[in-house]
Coordinates of N, CA and C in Angstrom, one line a residue:
M182 N 11.8 5.5 13.3 CA 12.0 4.0 13.2 C 10.8 4.1 12.0
V183 N 10.4 2.9 11.6 CA 9.7 2.1 11.1 C 8.3 2.4 12.3
H184 N 7.5 2.8 11.5 CA 6.0 2.4 12.5 C 5.8 1.1 12.2
P185 N 5.2 0.3 13.2 CA 4.4 -0.8 13.4 C 3.6 -1.6 12.3
R186 N 2.6 -0.1 11.9 CA 2.1 -0.5 10.8 C 1.7 -0.8 9.4
S187 N 3.3 0.5 9.5 CA 2.9 0.2 7.6 C 4.2 -1.0 8.1
R188 N 4.9 -1.4 9.0 CA 5.2 -3.8 9.0 C 4.6 -4.2 8.5
A189 N 3.2 -4.0 8.9 CA 2.0 -5.3 9.9 C 1.8 -5.1 7.9
K190 N 1.0 -3.9 7.4 CA 0.4 -4.0 6.2 C 1.2 -4.7 5.2
N191 N 2.7 -5.0 4.6 CA 3.3 -5.1 4.1 C 3.3 -6.8 4.1
Q192 N 2.8 -7.1 4.9 CA 3.1 -9.2 5.3 C 1.5 -9.4 5.5
P193 N 1.0 -9.0 4.9 CA -0.9 -9.5 5.5 C -1.1 -11.1 5.3
F194 N -0.3 -12.3 5.1 CA -0.2 -13.4 5.2 C -0.1 -13.7 6.0
E195 N 1.5 -12.7 6.3 CA 2.1 -12.9 8.0 C 1.3 -13.1 9.1
V196 N 0.3 -11.6 9.1 CA -0.7 -11.4 10.3 C -1.4 -12.0 10.5
A197 N -2.2 -12.5 8.8 CA -2.8 -13.8 8.8 C -3.0 -15.1 9.9
A198 N -1.7 -15.1 9.7 CA -1.0 -16.5 10.1 C -1.0 -16.1 10.9
L199 N -0.1 -14.7 12.0 CA 0.3 -15.4 13.5 C -1.6 -14.7 14.6
I200 N -2.4 -13.7 14.0 CA -3.7 -14.4 14.6 C -3.9 -15.3 14.6
T201 N -4.7 -16.0 13.1 CA -5.0 -17.5 13.5 C -4.4 -18.6 14.5
T202 N -3.6 -18.1 14.4 CA -2.8 -19.8 15.2 C -2.9 -19.4 16.9
P203 N -2.6 -18.5 17.5 CA -2.7 -18.4 19.2 C -4.9 -19.2 19.2
I204 N -5.5 -18.9 17.9 CA -7.1 -18.5 18.0 C -6.8 -20.0 18.2
C205 N -6.8 -21.3 16.9 CA -6.7 -22.6 16.9 C -5.1 -23.4 18.3
G206 N -4.6 -22.8 18.6 CA -3.6 -23.3 20.0 C -5.6 -23.7 21.1
F207 N -5.5 -21.9 21.5 CA -6.9 -21.9 22.7 C -7.8 -23.0 22.2
L208 N -8.5 -22.9 21.3 CA -9.2 -24.4 20.1 C -8.7 -25.5 21.0
L209 N -7.7 -25.5 20.6 CA -7.4 -27.2 20.7 C -7.6 -27.2 22.9
L210 N -7.1 -26.2 23.5 CA -6.2 -26.9 25.1 C -8.2 -25.9 24.9
V211 N -9.4 -25.8 24.8 CA -10.2 -25.0 25.9 C -11.8 -26.3 25.2
L212 N -11.3 -27.2 23.7 CA -12.3 -27.8 23.1 C -11.8 -29.3 23.4
D213 N -11.2 -29.3 23.4 CA -10.5 -30.8 23.7 C -10.7 -31.8 23.0
V214 N -10.3 -31.1 21.1 CA -10.6 -31.7 20.4 C -9.5 -32.0 19.2
R215 N -8.3 -32.5 18.4 CA -8.3 -33.4 17.7 C -8.3 -33.9 16.9
S216 N -8.3 -33.8 15.5 CA -8.1 -34.8 14.6 C -7.2 -35.9 15.4
T217 N -7.5 -36.9 14.1 CA -7.2 -38.2 14.3 C -5.4 -38.1 14.0
S218 N -5.1 -37.5 13.2 CA -3.2 -37.3 12.4 C -2.7 -37.2 14.3
V219 N -3.0 -35.7 15.0 CA -2.8 -35.0 16.0 C -2.2 -36.2 16.6
Q220 N -4.0 -36.8 17.0 CA -3.6 -37.7 18.5 C -2.7 -38.8 18.1
L221 N -2.7 -39.3 16.6 CA -1.8 -41.1 16.5 C -0.7 -40.3 16.6
S222 N 0.1 -38.8 16.2 CA 1.6 -38.6 15.7 C 2.1 -38.7 16.9
M223 N 1.7 -37.7 18.1 CA 1.9 -37.0 19.3 C 1.5 -37.8 20.5
P224 N 2.2 -37.4 20.7 CA 2.7 -38.3 22.4 C 1.3 -37.1 22.9
E225 N 1.4 -37.3 24.1 CA 0.7 -36.6 25.0 C 0.9 -35.2 25.2
P226 N 2.3 -35.1 26.3 CA 3.2 -34.2 26.5 C 3.7 -33.1 24.7
V227 N 4.0 -33.8 24.4 CA 4.2 -32.8 22.3 C 2.8 -32.3 22.1
R228 N 2.4 -33.1 22.6 CA 0.8 -33.2 22.5 C 0.8 -31.3 22.6
L229 N 0.8 -31.4 24.2 CA 0.1 -30.7 24.9 C 1.3 -29.0 25.0
G230 N 2.7 -28.7 24.6 CA 3.3 -28.3 24.5 C 2.7 -27.9 23.0
W231 N 3.4 -28.4 21.8 CA 2.3 -28.0 20.7 C 1.2 -27.2 20.3
E232 N 0.1 -26.6 21.1 CA -0.7 -26.6 21.1 C -0.7 -25.4 22.3
V233 N 1.0 -25.4 23.2 CA 1.1 -24.0 24.3 C 1.6 -23.6 23.3
A234 N 2.3 -24.3 22.5 CA 3.5 -22.8 21.9 C 2.3 -22.5 20.0
L235 N 1.7 -22.9 20.1 CA 0.8 -21.8 18.9 C 0.0 -21.0 19.6
I236 N 0.2 -21.3 20.9 CA -0.7 -19.3 21.2 C 0.3 -18.1 21.3
V237 N 1.7 -19.0 21.8 CA 3.0 -18.5 22.4 C 3.1 -17.6 20.7
V238 N 3.8 -18.5 19.5 CA 3.7 -18.6 19.1 C 3.3 -16.8 18.4
G239 N 1.8 -16.8 18.1 CA 1.3 -16.0 17.5 C 1.0 -15.0 18.3
V240 N 1.2 -14.8 19.5 CA 1.4 -13.5 19.9 C 2.6 -13.1 20.7
G241 N 3.9 -13.8 20.0 CA 5.3 -13.0 20.3 C 5.3 -12.7 18.7
G242 N 4.6 -13.3 17.9 CA 4.8 -12.9 16.8 C 4.6 -11.6 15.9
L243 N 3.6 -11.6 16.7 CA 2.2 -10.3 17.3 C 2.9 -8.8 17.5
L244 N 3.1 -9.4 18.4 CA 4.3 -8.7 19.6 C 5.5 -7.7 19.2
G245 N 6.0 -8.7 18.1 CA 7.7 -8.7 17.8 C 6.6 -7.2 16.0
I246 N 6.4 -8.0 15.6 CA 5.5 -6.7 14.2 C 5.6 -5.6 14.9
V247 N 4.0 -4.9 16.4 CA 4.7 -4.0 16.9 C 4.9 -3.4 18.0
W248 N 6.0 -3.8 18.2 CA 6.4 -3.5 19.0 C 6.8 -2.6 18.7
P249 N 6.9 -1.4 19.6 CA 7.3 -0.1 20.4 C 8.4 0.6 20.3
G250 N 9.2 -0.6 21.2 CA 11.1 0.3 21.1 C 11.7 0.0 19.4
R251 N 13.4 -0.6 19.5 CA 13.4 -0.6 18.6 C 13.4 -0.9 17.6
L252 N 13.9 -1.2 16.3 CA 12.9 -1.6 14.8 C 14.2 -3.6 15.2
S253 N 15.4 -3.3 15.4 CA 16.2 -4.8 15.9 C 14.7 -5.4 16.7
T254 N 14.8 -4.4 17.8 CA 14.7 -5.7 19.0 C 13.2 -7.2 18.4
G255 N 11.9 -5.9 17.5 CA 10.6 -6.4 16.9 C 11.4 -7.6 16.0
L256 N 11.9 -7.4 14.9 CA 12.4 -7.3 13.8 C 13.1 -9.4 14.0
G257 N 13.3 -9.2 15.6 CA 14.1 -10.7 16.2 C 13.4 -11.1 16.9
I258 N 12.1 -10.2 17.7 CA 10.9 -10.9 18.3 C 10.5 -12.5 17.0
E259 N 9.8 -11.1 15.8 CA 8.8 -11.3 14.8 C 9.8 -13.2 14.0
F260 N 12.0 -12.8 13.6 CA 12.2 -13.9 13.7 C 12.1 -15.1 14.1
A261 N 12.0 -14.7 15.6 CA 12.1 -16.3 16.4 C 11.1 -16.8 16.5
S262 N 9.7 -16.1 15.9 CA 8.3 -16.6 15.9 C 7.7 -17.4 14.3
V263 N 8.3 -16.5 14.1 CA 8.4 -17.2 12.2 C 9.3 -18.7 12.1
L264 N 10.0 -18.2 12.9 CA 10.7 -19.7 12.5 C 10.0 -20.6 13.9
V265 N 9.7 -20.3 14.5 CA 8.7 -21.9 15.2 C 6.9 -21.7 14.5
L266 N 6.7 -21.0 14.5 CA 5.8 -21.2 13.0 C 6.1 -22.1 12.2
G267 N 6.9 -21.5 12.3 CA 7.3 -22.8 10.2 C 7.4 -24.6 10.6
T268 N 8.7 -24.2 12.5 CA 8.3 -25.4 12.3 C 6.4 -26.1 12.9
L269 N 6.1 -25.7 13.9 CA 5.0 -26.3 14.4 C 4.1 -26.2 13.3
T270 N 4.1 -25.9 12.6 CA 3.2 -26.4 11.4 C 3.6 -27.7 10.2
G271 N 4.4 -27.2 10.4 CA 5.6 -28.5 9.3 C 5.0 -29.8 10.2
M272 N 4.8 -29.7 11.5 CA 4.6 -31.5 12.7 C 3.5 -31.5 11.9
Y273 N 2.6 -29.9 11.6 CA 1.2 -30.7 11.4 C 0.8 -31.2 10.0
A274 N 2.2 -30.8 9.3 CA 2.0 -31.3 7.9 C 2.7 -32.6 8.0
V275 N 3.3 -32.9 8.6 CA 4.5 -34.7 8.3 C 3.1 -35.6 9.2
A276 N 2.7 -34.9 10.8 CA 1.8 -36.1 11.1 C 0.6 -35.8 10.2
L277 N 0.1 -35.2 9.4 CA -0.9 -36.1 8.3 C -0.2 -37.1 7.5
V278 N 0.6 -36.4 7.2 CA 0.8 -37.7 6.0 C 1.2 -38.8 6.6
A279 N 2.5 -38.8 8.2 CA 2.6 -40.2 8.8 C 1.5 -40.9 8.8
V280 N -0.1 -40.5 9.5 CA -1.2 -40.7 9.9 C -1.9 -41.9 8.3
L281 N -2.1 -40.8 8.0 CA -2.6 -40.5 7.2 C -2.4 -41.5 6.2
G282 N -1.2 -41.5 5.5 CA -0.7 -41.4 4.0 C -0.5 -40.7 3.2
R283 N -1.4 -41.0 1.8 CA -1.9 -41.0 0.8 C -3.2 -39.7 0.8
Q284 N -3.8 -40.2 1.8 CA -5.2 -39.8 1.5 C -4.7 -38.4 2.0
G285 N -3.7 -38.3 4.0 CA -3.6 -36.6 3.7 C -2.9 -35.8 2.8
L286 N -2.4 -36.4 1.8 CA -1.4 -35.9 0.9 C -1.5 -33.8 0.7
V287 N -3.5 -34.4 -0.1 CA -3.8 -32.9 -0.6 C -3.4 -31.9 0.5
A288 N -3.8 -32.2 2.0 CA -4.7 -31.6 3.0 C -2.6 -30.9 3.5
A289 N -1.9 -31.6 3.4 CA -0.6 -31.8 3.9 C 0.5 -30.5 2.2
S290 N 0.6 -30.7 1.8 CA 0.5 -29.9 0.1 C -0.3 -28.5 0.9
L291 N -1.4 -28.1 0.5 CA -2.2 -27.2 1.7 C -1.7 -26.7 2.5
I292 N -1.7 -27.4 3.5 CA -1.2 -26.9 5.3 C 1.0 -26.7 4.9
S293 N 1.6 -27.1 4.0 CA 2.9 -27.2 3.7 C 3.3 -25.5 3.3
A294 N 1.9 -24.4 2.8 CA 2.2 -23.6 3.0 C 2.8 -22.9 3.3
V295 N 2.6 -22.6 4.6 CA 2.5 -21.6 5.8 C 3.9 -22.0 6.1
P296 N 4.4 -22.7 6.8 CA 6.1 -23.3 6.4 C 6.7 -22.7 5.6
L297 N 6.0 -22.9 4.6 CA 7.4 -22.7 3.4 C 7.3 -20.8 3.7
G298 N 6.1 -20.3 3.6 CA 5.7 -19.0 3.2 C 6.5 -18.3 4.4
A299 N 6.6 -18.6 5.8 CA 7.7 -18.4 7.5 C 8.7 -18.6 7.4
F300 N 9.6 -19.2 6.4 CA 10.9 -19.6 6.5 C 11.4 -19.4 5.3
W301 N 10.8 -18.7 4.1 CA 10.9 -17.6 3.5 C 10.6 -16.3 4.4
R302 N 9.7 -15.7 5.3 CA 9.7 -14.5 5.7 C 11.6 -14.2 6.7
A303 N 11.3 -15.9 7.4 CA 12.4 -15.7 8.2 C 13.9 -15.3 7.4
G304 N 14.2 -15.8 6.4 CA 14.7 -15.4 6.0 C 15.3 -14.0 5.5
L305 N 13.9 -13.8 5.1 CA 14.3 -12.1 4.9 C 14.5 -11.3 5.7
I306 N 14.0 -11.5 7.6 CA 14.1 -10.6 8.5 C 15.2 -11.4 8.8
A307 N 16.0 -12.0 9.0 CA 17.4 -12.3 8.7 C 17.9 -11.0 8.1
A308 N 17.9 -11.3 6.5 CA 18.5 -9.9 6.1 C 18.9 -9.1 5.8
D309 N 17.0 -8.3 6.7 CA 17.1 -7.3 7.0 C 18.5 -6.6 8.6
L310 N 18.1 -7.9 9.0 CA 18.5 -7.7 10.7 C 20.6 -7.1 10.1
R311 N 20.9 -8.6 9.7 CA 22.5 -8.0 8.9 C 22.0 -6.6 8.2
C312 N 21.2 -6.4 7.9 CA 22.0 -4.4 7.0 C 21.5 -4.0 8.1
L313 N 20.8 -4.2 9.1 CA 20.8 -3.2 10.2 C 21.8 -3.5 11.6
A314 N 22.4 -3.8 11.3 CA 23.9 -4.4 12.3 C 24.9 -3.6 11.3
Y315 N 24.9 -4.3 10.0 CA 26.1 -3.2 9.5 C 26.1 -1.7 8.8
G316 N 25.2 -1.5 9.6 CA 24.7 0.0 9.0 C 23.7 0.7 7.9
H317 N 24.3 1.6 7.1 CA 23.7 2.0 5.8 C 24.2 0.9 4.6
Q318 N 25.1 0.0 4.6 CA 25.7 -0.9 4.3 C 25.2 -1.1 3.0
C319 N 23.7 -1.9 3.3 CA 23.1 -2.8 2.3 C 22.2 -2.1 2.2
A320 N 22.3 -2.1 0.0 CA 21.3 -1.7 -0.1 C 19.3 -2.3 0.9
T321 N 19.2 -2.9 1.3 CA 17.7 -3.2 2.3 C 17.3 -2.5 2.9
H322 N 18.3 -2.4 3.3 CA 18.7 -0.9 4.6 C 17.5 0.0 4.5
R323 N 17.5 0.7 2.9 CA 16.6 1.3 2.5 C 15.8 1.4 2.4
R324 N 15.0 -0.1 2.1 CA 13.8 -1.0 2.1 C 12.8 -1.2 3.5
I325 N 14.2 -1.1 4.9 CA 13.6 -1.2 6.4 C 13.2 0.1 6.4
V326 N 13.5 1.0 6.5 CA 13.6 2.6 6.6 C 12.4 3.2 5.5
G327 N 12.5 2.5 5.1 CA 11.6 3.3 4.3 C 10.3 2.5 4.9
G328 N 10.0 1.7 5.7 CA 8.7 0.5 5.9 C 7.6 -0.5 4.8
V329 N 9.6 -0.9 4.2 CA 8.4 -2.1 2.8 C 8.9 -3.6 4.3
T330 N 9.6 -3.4 4.4 CA 9.8 -4.1 5.7 C 9.2 -5.6 6.0

């Protein structure tokens, strides 16, 4: 089995995003301060769900990375978390452009790096899960077992 720390050390940007995400969600809920683009583009129930989902995704993703049980279970949890992380951060990028127009393009282009990276990582995890499902038939399996995933 791959030691969780070896998995986490090879994905520093993912880990940083997953640590930051619940902090952002918590601060949004507690401080009750939101950007104009979020306030104008998301109705109250959607905004509340978005903020709670930020917390759940971050905690869930980190839990998946350090999962002490089967590797496939940890990868599955991490997979679901990065997919939702990509969706949530994509929502924010769209909100920026929808409300601010051209003025929001620069910020949205930078924010768009998070969903792109999250979806890329989800693709890598999907390939890893496929290799685990088929056993030692994939060359990627050696990379997973070696702790590089």
